[in-house]
mmCIF file of C-alpha atoms and ligand atoms in Angstrom:
data_model
loop_
_atom_site.group_PDB
_atom_site.id
_atom_site.type_symbol
_atom_site.label_atom_id
_atom_site.label_comp_id
_atom_site.label_asym_id
_atom_site.label_seq_id
_atom_site.Cartn_x
_atom_site.Cartn_y
_atom_site.Cartn_z
ATOM 1 C CA MET A 175 0.021 -0.051 0.042
ATOM 2 C CA GLN A 176 1.793 3.148 -1.247
ATOM 3 C CA ASP A 177 0.219 5.669 1.177
ATOM 4 C CA LYS A 178 0.954 3.710 4.390
ATOM 5 C CA SER A 179 4.359 4.647 5.870
ATOM 6 C CA TYR A 180 5.956 4.144 9.244
ATOM 7 C CA LEU A 181 7.934 7.212 10.098
ATOM 8 C CA MET A 182 10.760 6.257 12.386
ATOM 9 C CA ILE A 183 13.090 9.199 12.014
ATOM 10 C CA PRO A 184 14.178 11.229 14.880
ATOM 11 C CA GLY A 185 11.920 14.240 13.851
ATOM 12 C CA PRO A 186 9.606 15.130 12.571
ATOM 13 C CA THR A 187 7.897 12.331 14.343
ATOM 14 C CA PRO A 188 4.205 10.907 13.842
ATOM 15 C CA VAL A 189 1.532 13.137 14.964
ATOM 16 C CA PRO A 190 -1.407 11.499 16.963
ATOM 17 C CA PRO A 191 -4.901 11.887 15.457
ATOM 18 C CA ARG A 192 -5.994 13.866 18.499
ATOM 19 C CA VAL A 193 -3.240 16.494 17.959
ATOM 20 C CA MET A 194 -4.051 16.690 14.158
ATOM 21 C CA ALA A 195 -7.740 17.186 15.096
ATOM 22 C CA ALA A 196 -7.027 19.954 17.539
ATOM 23 C CA MET A 197 -4.943 21.747 14.970
ATOM 24 C CA SER A 198 -7.658 21.568 12.414
ATOM 25 C CA ARG A 199 -9.734 24.011 14.452
ATOM 26 C CA PRO A 200 -10.413 27.318 12.786
ATOM 27 C CA VAL A 201 -7.615 29.620 13.424
ATOM 28 C CA GLY A 202 -8.304 32.258 16.019
ATOM 29 C CA GLY A 203 -6.744 35.582 16.749
ATOM 30 C CA HIS A 204 -3.671 35.782 18.978
ATOM 31 C CA ARG A 205 -4.475 39.065 20.738
ATOM 32 C CA THR A 206 -7.568 37.715 22.420
ATOM 33 C CA PRO A 207 -8.564 36.549 25.885
ATOM 34 C CA GLU A 208 -9.056 32.960 24.513
ATOM 35 C CA PHE A 209 -5.446 32.789 23.322
ATOM 36 C CA ALA A 210 -4.282 34.351 26.581
ATOM 37 C CA ALA A 211 -5.905 31.685 28.546
ATOM 38 C CA LEU A 212 -4.604 28.944 26.299
ATOM 39 C CA LEU A 213 -1.056 30.385 26.817
ATOM 40 C CA GLU A 214 -1.611 30.422 30.602
ATOM 41 C CA ARG A 215 -2.721 26.784 30.609
ATOM 42 C CA VAL A 216 -0.016 25.541 28.362
ATOM 43 C CA GLU A 217 2.726 27.636 30.201
ATOM 44 C CA GLU A 218 1.753 26.008 33.577
ATOM 45 C CA ARG A 219 2.078 22.502 32.276
ATOM 46 C CA LEU A 220 5.409 23.122 30.469
ATOM 47 C CA LYS A 221 6.835 24.449 33.742
ATOM 48 C CA THR A 222 5.819 21.124 35.365
ATOM 49 C CA LEU A 223 7.270 19.057 32.489
ATOM 50 C CA PHE A 224 10.542 21.003 32.715
ATOM 51 C CA ALA A 225 10.494 20.810 36.520
ATOM 52 C CA THR A 226 11.138 24.626 36.830
ATOM 53 C CA LYS A 227 9.859 27.862 38.230
ATOM 54 C CA ASN A 228 11.457 29.738 35.285
ATOM 55 C CA PRO A 229 9.299 31.217 32.504
ATOM 56 C CA VAL A 230 9.112 29.025 29.440
ATOM 57 C CA PHE A 231 8.821 30.953 26.212
ATOM 58 C CA ILE A 232 7.057 29.375 23.320
ATOM 59 C CA LEU A 233 8.640 30.624 20.152
ATOM 60 C CA THR A 234 7.537 30.161 16.559
ATOM 61 C CA ASN A 235 10.800 28.733 15.109
ATOM 62 C CA SER A 236 12.497 25.297 14.775
ATOM 63 C CA GLY A 237 14.985 23.909 17.327
ATOM 64 C CA THR A 238 17.882 25.611 15.737
ATOM 65 C CA GLY A 239 16.030 28.906 16.253
ATOM 66 C CA ALA A 240 15.769 27.980 20.018
ATOM 67 C CA LEU A 241 19.623 27.342 20.115
ATOM 68 C CA GLU A 242 20.321 30.678 18.390
ATOM 69 C CA THR A 243 17.865 32.428 20.831
ATOM 70 C CA ALA A 244 19.866 31.124 23.774
ATOM 71 C CA VAL A 245 23.173 32.153 22.378
ATOM 72 C CA ALA A 246 22.171 35.490 20.960
ATOM 73 C CA ASN A 247 20.848 36.565 24.196
ATOM 74 C CA THR A 248 23.751 35.442 26.480
ATOM 75 C CA VAL A 249 26.982 35.412 24.228
ATOM 76 C CA SER A 250 28.601 38.661 23.257
ATOM 77 C CA PRO A 251 31.535 38.884 20.896
ATOM 78 C CA GLY A 252 34.816 37.799 22.580
ATOM 79 C CA ASP A 253 33.042 35.741 25.345
ATOM 80 C CA ARG A 254 34.579 32.489 26.385
ATOM 81 C CA VAL A 255 32.278 29.570 25.735
ATOM 82 C CA LEU A 256 32.867 25.780 26.623
ATOM 83 C CA ALA A 257 31.043 23.533 24.168
ATOM 84 C CA LEU A 258 30.599 19.862 25.130
ATOM 85 C CA VAL A 259 30.324 18.220 21.766
ATOM 86 C CA THR A 260 29.170 14.638 21.310
ATOM 87 C CA GLY A 261 27.979 14.804 17.750
ATOM 88 C CA ASN A 262 26.520 16.771 15.027
ATOM 89 C CA PHE A 263 24.071 18.937 17.138
ATOM 90 C CA GLY A 264 26.731 19.737 19.797
ATOM 91 C CA GLU A 265 28.822 20.899 16.871
ATOM 92 C CA ARG A 266 26.012 23.090 15.653
ATOM 93 C CA PHE A 267 25.479 24.617 19.016
ATOM 94 C CA ALA A 268 29.263 25.409 19.114
ATOM 95 C CA ASN A 269 29.024 26.927 15.530
ATOM 96 C CA ILE A 270 26.134 29.157 16.572
ATOM 97 C CA ALA A 271 28.389 30.591 19.448
ATOM 98 C CA ARG A 272 31.197 31.099 16.924
ATOM 99 C CA ALA A 273 28.752 32.930 14.609
ATOM 100 C CA TYR A 274 28.154 35.376 17.565
ATOM 101 C CA GLY A 275 31.793 35.929 17.933
ATOM 102 C CA ALA A 276 32.421 33.847 20.927
ATOM 103 C CA GLU A 277 35.795 32.357 21.638
ATOM 104 C CA VAL A 278 34.760 28.656 21.800
ATOM 105 C CA THR A 279 36.706 25.889 23.561
ATOM 106 C CA GLU A 280 35.400 22.583 22.303
ATOM 107 C CA LEU A 281 35.501 19.437 24.512
ATOM 108 C CA ASP A 282 34.943 16.676 21.850
ATOM 109 C CA SER A 283 33.872 13.115 22.673
ATOM 110 C CA ALA A 284 34.175 10.494 20.057
ATOM 111 C CA TRP A 285 30.812 10.032 18.223
ATOM 112 C CA GLY A 286 28.986 7.353 20.167
ATOM 113 C CA GLU A 287 30.472 8.359 23.486
ATOM 114 C CA PRO A 288 28.931 10.616 26.030
ATOM 115 C CA VAL A 289 30.321 13.767 27.709
ATOM 116 C CA ASP A 290 33.430 12.930 29.854
ATOM 117 C CA LEU A 291 32.601 14.461 33.202
ATOM 118 C CA ALA A 292 36.034 14.245 34.568
ATOM 119 C CA ARG A 293 37.390 16.183 31.496
ATOM 120 C CA VAL A 294 34.658 18.854 31.985
ATOM 121 C CA GLU A 295 35.678 19.194 35.627
ATOM 122 C CA ARG A 296 39.420 19.762 34.707
ATOM 123 C CA THR A 297 38.630 22.185 32.032
ATOM 124 C CA LEU A 298 36.293 24.142 34.184
ATOM 125 C CA ALA A 299 38.996 24.241 36.995
ATOM 126 C CA GLU A 300 41.595 25.600 34.528
ATOM 127 C CA ASP A 301 39.686 28.153 32.689
ATOM 128 C CA LYS A 302 36.941 30.674 33.327
ATOM 129 C CA PHE A 303 33.836 30.530 30.918
ATOM 130 C CA LYS A 304 30.870 32.688 30.704
ATOM 131 C CA VAL A 305 28.677 30.146 29.122
ATOM 132 C CA VAL A 306 28.743 26.191 28.859
ATOM 133 C CA LEU A 307 26.737 24.535 25.973
ATOM 134 C CA ALA A 308 25.602 21.020 26.254
ATOM 135 C CA THR A 309 23.455 18.515 24.500
ATOM 136 C CA HIS A 310 20.962 16.438 26.612
ATOM 137 C CA ASN A 311 20.258 13.802 23.885
ATOM 138 C CA GLU A 312 22.679 13.755 20.863
ATOM 139 C CA THR A 313 20.443 12.626 18.085
ATOM 140 C CA SER A 314 23.175 12.017 15.580
ATOM 141 C CA THR A 315 24.685 9.310 17.701
ATOM 142 C CA GLY A 316 21.814 8.086 19.870
ATOM 143 C CA VAL A 317 23.663 9.150 23.148
ATOM 144 C CA ALA A 318 22.060 10.526 26.296
ATOM 145 C CA ASN A 319 24.370 12.770 28.245
ATOM 146 C CA ASP A 320 24.190 13.180 32.149
ATOM 147 C CA MET A 321 22.883 16.590 32.340
ATOM 148 C CA ALA A 322 22.495 16.397 36.225
ATOM 149 C CA GLY A 323 26.323 15.626 36.287
ATOM 150 C CA VAL A 324 27.096 18.421 33.977
ATOM 151 C CA GLY A 325 24.830 20.803 35.959
ATOM 152 C CA ARG A 326 26.608 19.900 39.130
ATOM 153 C CA LEU A 327 30.092 20.760 37.675
ATOM 154 C CA VAL A 328 28.802 24.055 36.120
ATOM 155 C CA ALA A 329 27.263 25.168 39.350
ATOM 156 C CA GLY A 330 29.398 27.353 41.235
ATOM 157 C CA THR A 331 31.665 28.359 38.380
ATOM 158 C CA GLY A 332 29.608 31.336 37.560
ATOM 159 C CA ALA A 333 28.981 30.170 34.039
ATOM 160 C CA LEU A 334 25.559 29.910 32.553
ATOM 161 C CA LEU A 335 24.515 26.374 31.444
ATOM 162 C CA LEU A 336 22.684 26.360 28.044
ATOM 163 C CA VAL A 337 21.213 22.877 27.168
ATOM 164 C CA ASP A 338 19.843 21.545 23.829
ATOM 165 C CA GLY A 339 17.048 19.341 24.859
ATOM 166 C CA VAL A 340 15.547 19.313 21.333
ATOM 167 C CA SER A 341 15.243 15.347 21.071
ATOM 168 C CA SER A 342 14.828 14.572 24.819
ATOM 169 C CA ILE A 343 12.175 16.818 26.265
ATOM 170 C CA GLY A 344 8.717 15.167 26.359
ATOM 171 C CA GLY A 345 10.374 11.674 26.161
ATOM 172 C CA MET A 346 13.128 11.939 28.748
ATOM 173 C CA GLU A 347 13.126 13.331 32.309
ATOM 174 C CA VAL A 348 14.628 16.822 32.792
ATOM 175 C CA ARG A 349 14.787 18.811 36.102
ATOM 176 C CA VAL A 350 15.736 22.158 35.051
ATOM 177 C CA ASP A 351 15.952 23.803 38.526
ATOM 178 C CA GLU A 352 17.508 20.912 40.344
ATOM 179 C CA TRP A 353 20.141 20.422 37.632
ATOM 180 C CA GLY A 354 20.870 24.101 37.406
ATOM 181 C CA ILE A 355 20.070 24.598 33.732
ATOM 182 C CA ASP A 356 19.864 28.182 32.763
ATOM 183 C CA ILE A 357 18.337 27.916 29.401
ATOM 184 C CA LEU A 358 16.695 24.709 28.173
ATOM 185 C CA CYS A 359 15.827 24.643 24.494
ATOM 186 C CA THR A 360 13.500 22.181 22.759
ATOM 187 C CA ALA A 361 11.235 22.059 19.750
ATOM 188 C CA SER A 362 7.749 20.619 18.842
ATOM 189 C CA GLN A 363 8.517 17.982 16.142
ATOM 190 C CA LYS A 364 9.961 15.279 18.315
ATOM 191 C CA ALA A 365 8.833 13.801 21.679
ATOM 192 C CA PHE A 366 6.231 16.527 21.698
ATOM 193 C CA MET A 367 4.403 14.766 18.934
ATOM 194 C CA LEU A 368 3.757 17.932 16.974
ATOM 195 C CA PRO A 369 4.596 19.079 13.517
ATOM 196 C CA PRO A 370 7.779 21.284 13.253
ATOM 197 C CA GLY A 371 7.358 24.951 14.066
ATOM 198 C CA LEU A 372 7.387 25.637 17.732
ATOM 199 C CA ALA A 373 10.352 25.829 20.015
ATOM 200 C CA MET A 374 10.207 26.146 23.886
ATOM 201 C CA VAL A 375 12.967 27.848 25.901
ATOM 202 C CA SER A 376 13.030 28.141 29.639
ATOM 203 C CA VAL A 377 15.190 31.024 31.094
ATOM 204 C CA SER A 378 16.580 31.280 34.669
ATOM 205 C CA ASP A 379 16.769 34.605 36.579
ATOM 206 C CA LYS A 380 20.603 34.270 36.308
ATOM 207 C CA ALA A 381 20.413 34.066 32.531
ATOM 208 C CA GLN A 382 17.771 36.832 32.427
ATOM 209 C CA ALA A 383 20.117 39.232 34.074
ATOM 210 C CA VAL A 384 22.743 38.447 31.313
ATOM 211 C CA VAL A 385 20.101 38.826 28.656
ATOM 212 C CA GLU A 386 19.510 42.396 29.623
ATOM 213 C CA GLN A 387 23.179 43.390 29.152
ATOM 214 C CA ASN A 388 24.145 41.267 26.204
ATOM 215 C CA ARG A 389 25.770 43.196 23.347
ATOM 216 C CA SER A 390 24.834 40.786 20.469
ATOM 217 C CA PRO A 391 22.200 42.071 18.009
ATOM 218 C CA ARG A 392 18.869 40.382 18.071
ATOM 219 C CA PHE A 393 15.314 41.337 17.213
ATOM 220 C CA TYR A 394 12.982 38.390 16.519
ATOM 221 C CA PHE A 395 15.138 36.372 18.938
ATOM 222 C CA SER A 396 15.117 38.886 21.641
ATOM 223 C CA LEU A 397 14.237 37.110 24.892
ATOM 224 C CA ALA A 398 13.520 40.618 26.573
ATOM 225 C CA ALA A 399 10.739 41.039 24.002
ATOM 226 C CA HIS A 400 9.347 37.569 24.723
ATOM 227 C CA LYS A 401 9.561 38.221 28.396
ATOM 228 C CA LYS A 402 7.611 41.516 28.168
ATOM 229 C CA ALA A 403 4.831 39.774 26.003
ATOM 230 C CA LEU A 404 4.525 36.636 28.204
ATOM 231 C CA SER A 405 4.009 38.939 31.392
ATOM 232 C CA ASN A 406 0.646 39.981 29.651
ATOM 233 C CA TRP A 407 -0.060 36.376 28.423
ATOM 234 C CA ASN A 408 0.782 37.492 24.836
ATOM 235 C CA THR A 409 3.483 36.618 22.313
ATOM 236 C CA ALA A 410 5.829 39.176 20.858
ATOM 237 C CA TYR A 411 4.884 38.455 17.187
ATOM 238 C CA THR A 412 2.324 36.306 15.343
ATOM 239 C CA PRO A 413 2.684 32.785 16.816
ATOM 240 C CA ALA A 414 1.889 29.600 14.961
ATOM 241 C CA VAL A 415 -1.602 29.557 16.421
ATOM 242 C CA SER A 416 -2.579 26.078 15.132
ATOM 243 C CA LEU A 417 0.448 24.648 16.660
ATOM 244 C CA PHE A 418 -0.473 26.078 20.061
ATOM 245 C CA TYR A 419 -3.810 24.173 19.637
ATOM 246 C CA GLY A 420 -1.789 21.078 18.986
ATOM 247 C CA LEU A 421 0.558 21.618 21.798
ATOM 248 C CA GLU A 422 -2.273 21.849 24.419
ATOM 249 C CA ALA A 423 -3.628 18.388 23.002
ATOM 250 C CA SER A 424 -0.184 16.867 23.036
ATOM 251 C CA LEU A 425 0.242 18.099 26.717
ATOM 252 C CA ASP A 426 -3.154 16.657 27.465
ATOM 253 C CA MET A 427 -1.752 13.245 26.207
ATOM 254 C CA ILE A 428 1.536 13.466 28.057
ATOM 255 C CA PHE A 429 -0.328 14.363 31.380
ATOM 256 C CA ALA A 430 -2.975 11.736 30.922
ATOM 257 C CA GLU A 431 -0.313 9.095 30.591
ATOM 258 C CA GLY A 432 1.753 10.873 33.350
ATOM 259 C CA PRO A 433 5.239 12.093 32.423
ATOM 260 C CA ALA A 434 6.897 9.489 34.527
ATOM 261 C CA ASN A 435 5.161 6.756 32.605
ATOM 262 C CA VAL A 436 6.078 8.494 29.342
ATOM 263 C CA TYR A 437 9.777 8.408 30.372
ATOM 264 C CA ARG A 438 9.468 4.658 31.349
ATOM 265 C CA ARG A 439 7.938 3.905 27.987
ATOM 266 C CA HIS A 440 10.759 5.551 26.166
ATOM 267 C CA ILE A 441 13.316 3.785 28.286
ATOM 268 C CA LEU A 442 11.642 0.385 27.458
ATOM 269 C CA LEU A 443 11.340 0.939 23.756
ATOM 270 C CA GLY A 444 15.027 1.895 23.644
ATOM 271 C CA ARG A 445 15.901 -1.206 25.738
ATOM 272 C CA ALA A 446 13.913 -3.332 23.252
ATOM 273 C CA ALA A 447 15.307 -1.899 20.103
ATOM 274 C CA ARG A 448 18.973 -2.363 21.456
ATOM 275 C CA ALA A 449 18.252 -5.927 22.416
ATOM 276 C CA ALA A 450 16.923 -6.702 18.921
ATOM 277 C CA VAL A 451 19.884 -4.958 17.347
ATOM 278 C CA ARG A 452 22.281 -7.185 19.244
ATOM 279 C CA ALA A 453 20.298 -10.334 18.594
ATOM 280 C CA MET A 454 20.430 -9.638 14.815
ATOM 281 C CA GLY A 455 24.277 -9.658 15.274
ATOM 282 C CA LEU A 456 24.561 -5.851 14.878
ATOM 283 C CA GLU A 457 26.029 -3.195 17.207
ATOM 284 C CA THR A 458 24.557 0.020 18.590
ATOM 285 C CA LEU A 459 26.776 2.911 18.286
ATOM 286 C CA ALA A 460 26.244 3.969 21.890
ATOM 287 C CA GLY A 461 27.064 1.795 24.867
ATOM 288 C CA GLU A 462 24.185 0.435 26.966
ATOM 289 C CA GLU A 463 24.808 2.826 29.801
ATOM 290 C CA TRP A 464 24.516 5.935 27.865
ATOM 291 C CA ALA A 465 22.239 4.821 24.976
ATOM 292 C CA SER A 466 19.363 7.341 24.300
ATOM 293 C CA PRO A 467 15.862 6.339 25.269
ATOM 294 C CA THR A 468 14.404 8.176 22.184
ATOM 295 C CA VAL A 469 16.706 7.128 19.264
ATOM 296 C CA THR A 470 18.857 4.111 18.575
ATOM 297 C CA ALA A 471 21.881 4.492 16.186
ATOM 298 C CA ILE A 472 22.830 1.114 14.560
ATOM 299 C CA ARG A 473 26.090 0.477 12.934
ATOM 300 C CA ALA A 474 25.692 -0.953 9.454
ATOM 301 C CA PRO A 475 27.773 -4.076 9.054
ATOM 302 C CA GLU A 476 30.823 -3.970 6.753
ATOM 303 C CA GLY A 477 29.758 -4.788 3.210
ATOM 304 C CA ILE A 478 26.160 -3.571 3.536
ATOM 305 C CA ALA A 479 25.501 -0.245 1.863
ATOM 306 C CA ALA A 480 23.544 1.526 4.556
ATOM 307 C CA ASP A 481 21.759 4.235 2.673
ATOM 308 C CA ASP A 482 20.823 1.829 -0.185
ATOM 309 C CA LEU A 483 19.283 -0.526 2.396
ATOM 310 C CA ARG A 484 17.388 2.463 3.912
ATOM 311 C CA GLY A 485 15.957 3.189 0.479
ATOM 312 C CA GLU A 486 14.823 -0.453 0.285
ATOM 313 C CA LEU A 487 13.202 -0.297 3.818
ATOM 314 C CA LYS A 488 11.124 2.668 2.644
ATOM 315 C CA LYS A 489 10.149 1.415 -0.775
ATOM 316 C CA ARG A 490 9.505 -2.159 -0.024
ATOM 317 C CA TRP A 491 8.164 -2.106 3.711
ATOM 318 C CA GLY A 492 7.239 1.604 4.052
ATOM 319 C CA VAL A 493 9.621 1.922 6.961
ATOM 320 C CA VAL A 494 11.355 5.215 7.072
ATOM 321 C CA LEU A 495 14.694 5.275 9.103
ATOM 322 C CA ALA A 496 17.143 8.154 9.265
ATOM 323 C CA GLY A 497 20.877 7.718 8.097
ATOM 324 C CA GLY A 498 24.019 8.962 9.681
ATOM 325 C CA GLN A 499 25.035 12.663 9.535
ATOM 326 C CA GLY A 500 28.538 14.267 9.305
ATOM 327 C CA ILE A 501 31.243 11.578 9.678
ATOM 328 C CA LEU A 502 28.604 8.933 10.305
ATOM 329 C CA LYS A 503 27.125 9.425 6.772
ATOM 330 C CA GLY A 504 26.499 6.071 5.107
ATOM 331 C CA LYS A 505 27.668 4.239 8.272
ATOM 332 C CA ILE A 506 24.570 3.870 10.489
ATOM 333 C CA TRP A 507 21.000 3.806 10.638
ATOM 334 C CA ARG A 508 18.920 5.693 13.249
ATOM 335 C CA MET A 509 15.588 4.390 14.410
ATOM 336 C CA ALA A 510 13.636 6.704 16.483
ATOM 337 C CA HIS A 511 11.077 5.519 19.183
ATOM 338 C CA MET A 512 10.168 9.001 20.242
ATOM 339 C CA GLY A 513 6.819 10.757 21.064
ATOM 340 C CA PHE A 514 3.893 8.794 19.595
ATOM 341 C CA ALA A 515 5.762 5.584 19.663
ATOM 342 C CA ASP A 516 4.863 2.255 21.181
ATOM 343 C CA ARG A 517 6.091 -1.243 21.320
ATOM 344 C CA MET A 518 4.477 -2.299 17.962
ATOM 345 C CA ASP A 519 6.476 0.466 16.240
ATOM 346 C CA VAL A 520 9.659 -0.855 17.498
ATOM 347 C CA LEU A 521 8.606 -4.510 16.332
ATOM 348 C CA THR A 522 7.739 -2.956 12.971
ATOM 349 C CA GLY A 523 11.090 -1.346 12.494
ATOM 350 C CA ILE A 524 12.994 -4.368 13.598
ATOM 351 C CA ALA A 525 10.994 -6.734 11.480
ATOM 352 C CA ALA A 526 11.557 -4.630 8.248
ATOM 353 C CA LEU A 527 15.303 -4.435 9.140
ATOM 354 C CA GLU A 528 15.597 -8.171 9.668
ATOM 355 C CA MET A 529 13.906 -8.849 6.298
ATOM 356 C CA ALA A 530 16.012 -6.289 4.314
ATOM 357 C CA LEU A 531 19.317 -7.542 5.981
ATOM 358 C CA ALA A 532 18.376 -11.305 5.319
ATOM 359 C CA GLY A 533 17.729 -10.325 1.712
ATOM 360 C CA ARG A 534 21.274 -9.092 1.475
ATOM 361 C CA GLY A 535 22.797 -12.129 2.722
ATOM 362 C CA TRP A 536 23.503 -10.930 6.357
ATOM 363 C CA PRO A 537 23.699 -14.057 8.432
ATOM 364 C CA LEU A 538 20.803 -13.896 10.808
ATOM 365 C CA THR A 539 17.875 -16.141 11.784
ATOM 366 C CA LEU A 540 14.647 -14.451 10.823
ATOM 367 C CA GLY A 541 12.674 -13.480 13.925
ATOM 368 C CA ARG A 542 15.606 -13.386 16.520
ATOM 369 C CA GLY A 543 15.663 -9.629 16.690
ATOM 370 C CA LEU A 544 11.876 -9.659 17.059
ATOM 371 C CA ALA A 545 12.065 -12.250 19.821
ATOM 372 C CA ALA A 546 14.665 -10.340 21.728
ATOM 373 C CA ALA A 547 12.431 -7.265 21.620
ATOM 374 C CA GLU A 548 9.332 -9.238 22.523
ATOM 375 C CA LYS A 549 11.122 -10.725 25.444
ATOM 376 C CA VAL A 550 12.011 -7.207 26.871
ATOM 377 C CA PHE A 551 8.211 -6.292 26.446
ATOM 378 C CA LEU A 552 6.973 -9.392 28.103
ATOM 379 C CA GLU A 553 9.210 -9.128 31.161
ATOM 380 C CA VAL A 554 7.560 -5.838 32.148
ATOM 381 C CA ASP A 555 4.043 -6.778 31.312
HETATM 382 N N1 PMP B 744 19.423 19.673 18.345
HETATM 383 C C1 PMP B 744 19.074 18.403 18.380
HETATM 384 C C2 PMP B 744 19.500 17.491 19.440
HETATM 385 C C3 PMP B 744 18.258 17.888 17.347
HETATM 386 O O1 PMP B 744 17.965 16.618 17.208
HETATM 387 C C4 PMP B 744 17.849 18.792 16.290
HETATM 388 C C5 PMP B 744 16.951 18.424 15.200
HETATM 389 N N2 PMP B 744 17.278 17.050 14.651
HETATM 390 C C6 PMP B 744 18.252 20.127 16.413
HETATM 391 C C7 PMP B 744 19.016 20.523 17.401
HETATM 392 C C8 PMP B 744 17.763 21.022 15.345
HETATM 393 O O2 PMP B 744 16.366 21.323 15.405
HETATM 394 P P1 PMP B 744 15.588 21.925 14.159
HETATM 395 O O3 PMP B 744 15.917 20.995 12.997
HETATM 396 O O4 PMP B 744 14.262 21.891 14.523
HETATM 397 O O5 PMP B 744 16.203 23.275 13.767
#
């Protein structure tokens, strides 16, 4: 069936029917009491999800726009910035800081490895930084970084901690205040189960004080403008109104399931996907202890053309996986289990991969990957 497809890329992710229905409502005005009330309701729940007392600004832009908002408002030319880079998106965050004239020190981990906290500690002890950039969940490698650990190290150095939570928030637990995150950035098209177009950014008082004196130019991305607007339950510019309707519906779903259950579901899906990968005789890029609950990166075996097989998965089985980025191009597959994802999604992805690999002569016993995932699911049921 040509129209049926199983979207398993790490964003955009499948949008639940309930969220689609909410977004199909007639578009209303944004300078209205109704929109102000919607904003107030959504804001309250975002704060709960972020575990913060800080305001959460809902911006009409993609995740990269959120990262740029964070940098433009806190980094001035010549500022010293420490970037903890574990893959493509960590690199992007560092490049945004460079674009704003920062003097960036990059602490790189091998792709597939997490942030090395001991190195971070040493670097922070040797040098003084105004800002530290970190990625909660590195989508390009399927690595979850220890943000509580990073937060503990940055606390007390005086630096601001800016965190990219684009592919984690809504699927992985975050505790903004407890972990000392000054600015947390996320976006709508991943674990939030929405189409692309909204970004959410929480800002601490400490960061807000820096925002006000920062020397970098900004207009659309001005957090001062967003702060002023939000204090009147308003937005600075015309928001993506329909996506706000969808956001309320997706938050309804997250809170009906319960955030803790949502996080447990993601952990389970990740565990099952990795067990299946191993049972097929393949390897994940990330080690089990730091593997992401929202996306699994699978090493393509020697002799199997990764992107060509991905094309076959899509054409023959309707299963859409992502490929590798940067230095991992053509070397891995990335299977997301993020947002509106359940056990049957993982089984679907694994079944398609098994069939495609078997067709190319990879020595596996059909069904072994599936059995390993099923076993993980049955253990908890
Ligand atoms: N950071 C991370 C961790 C991401 O996964 C992505 C999107 N894949 C981005 C930033 C960029 O977000 P966007 O594509 O919405 O600009």
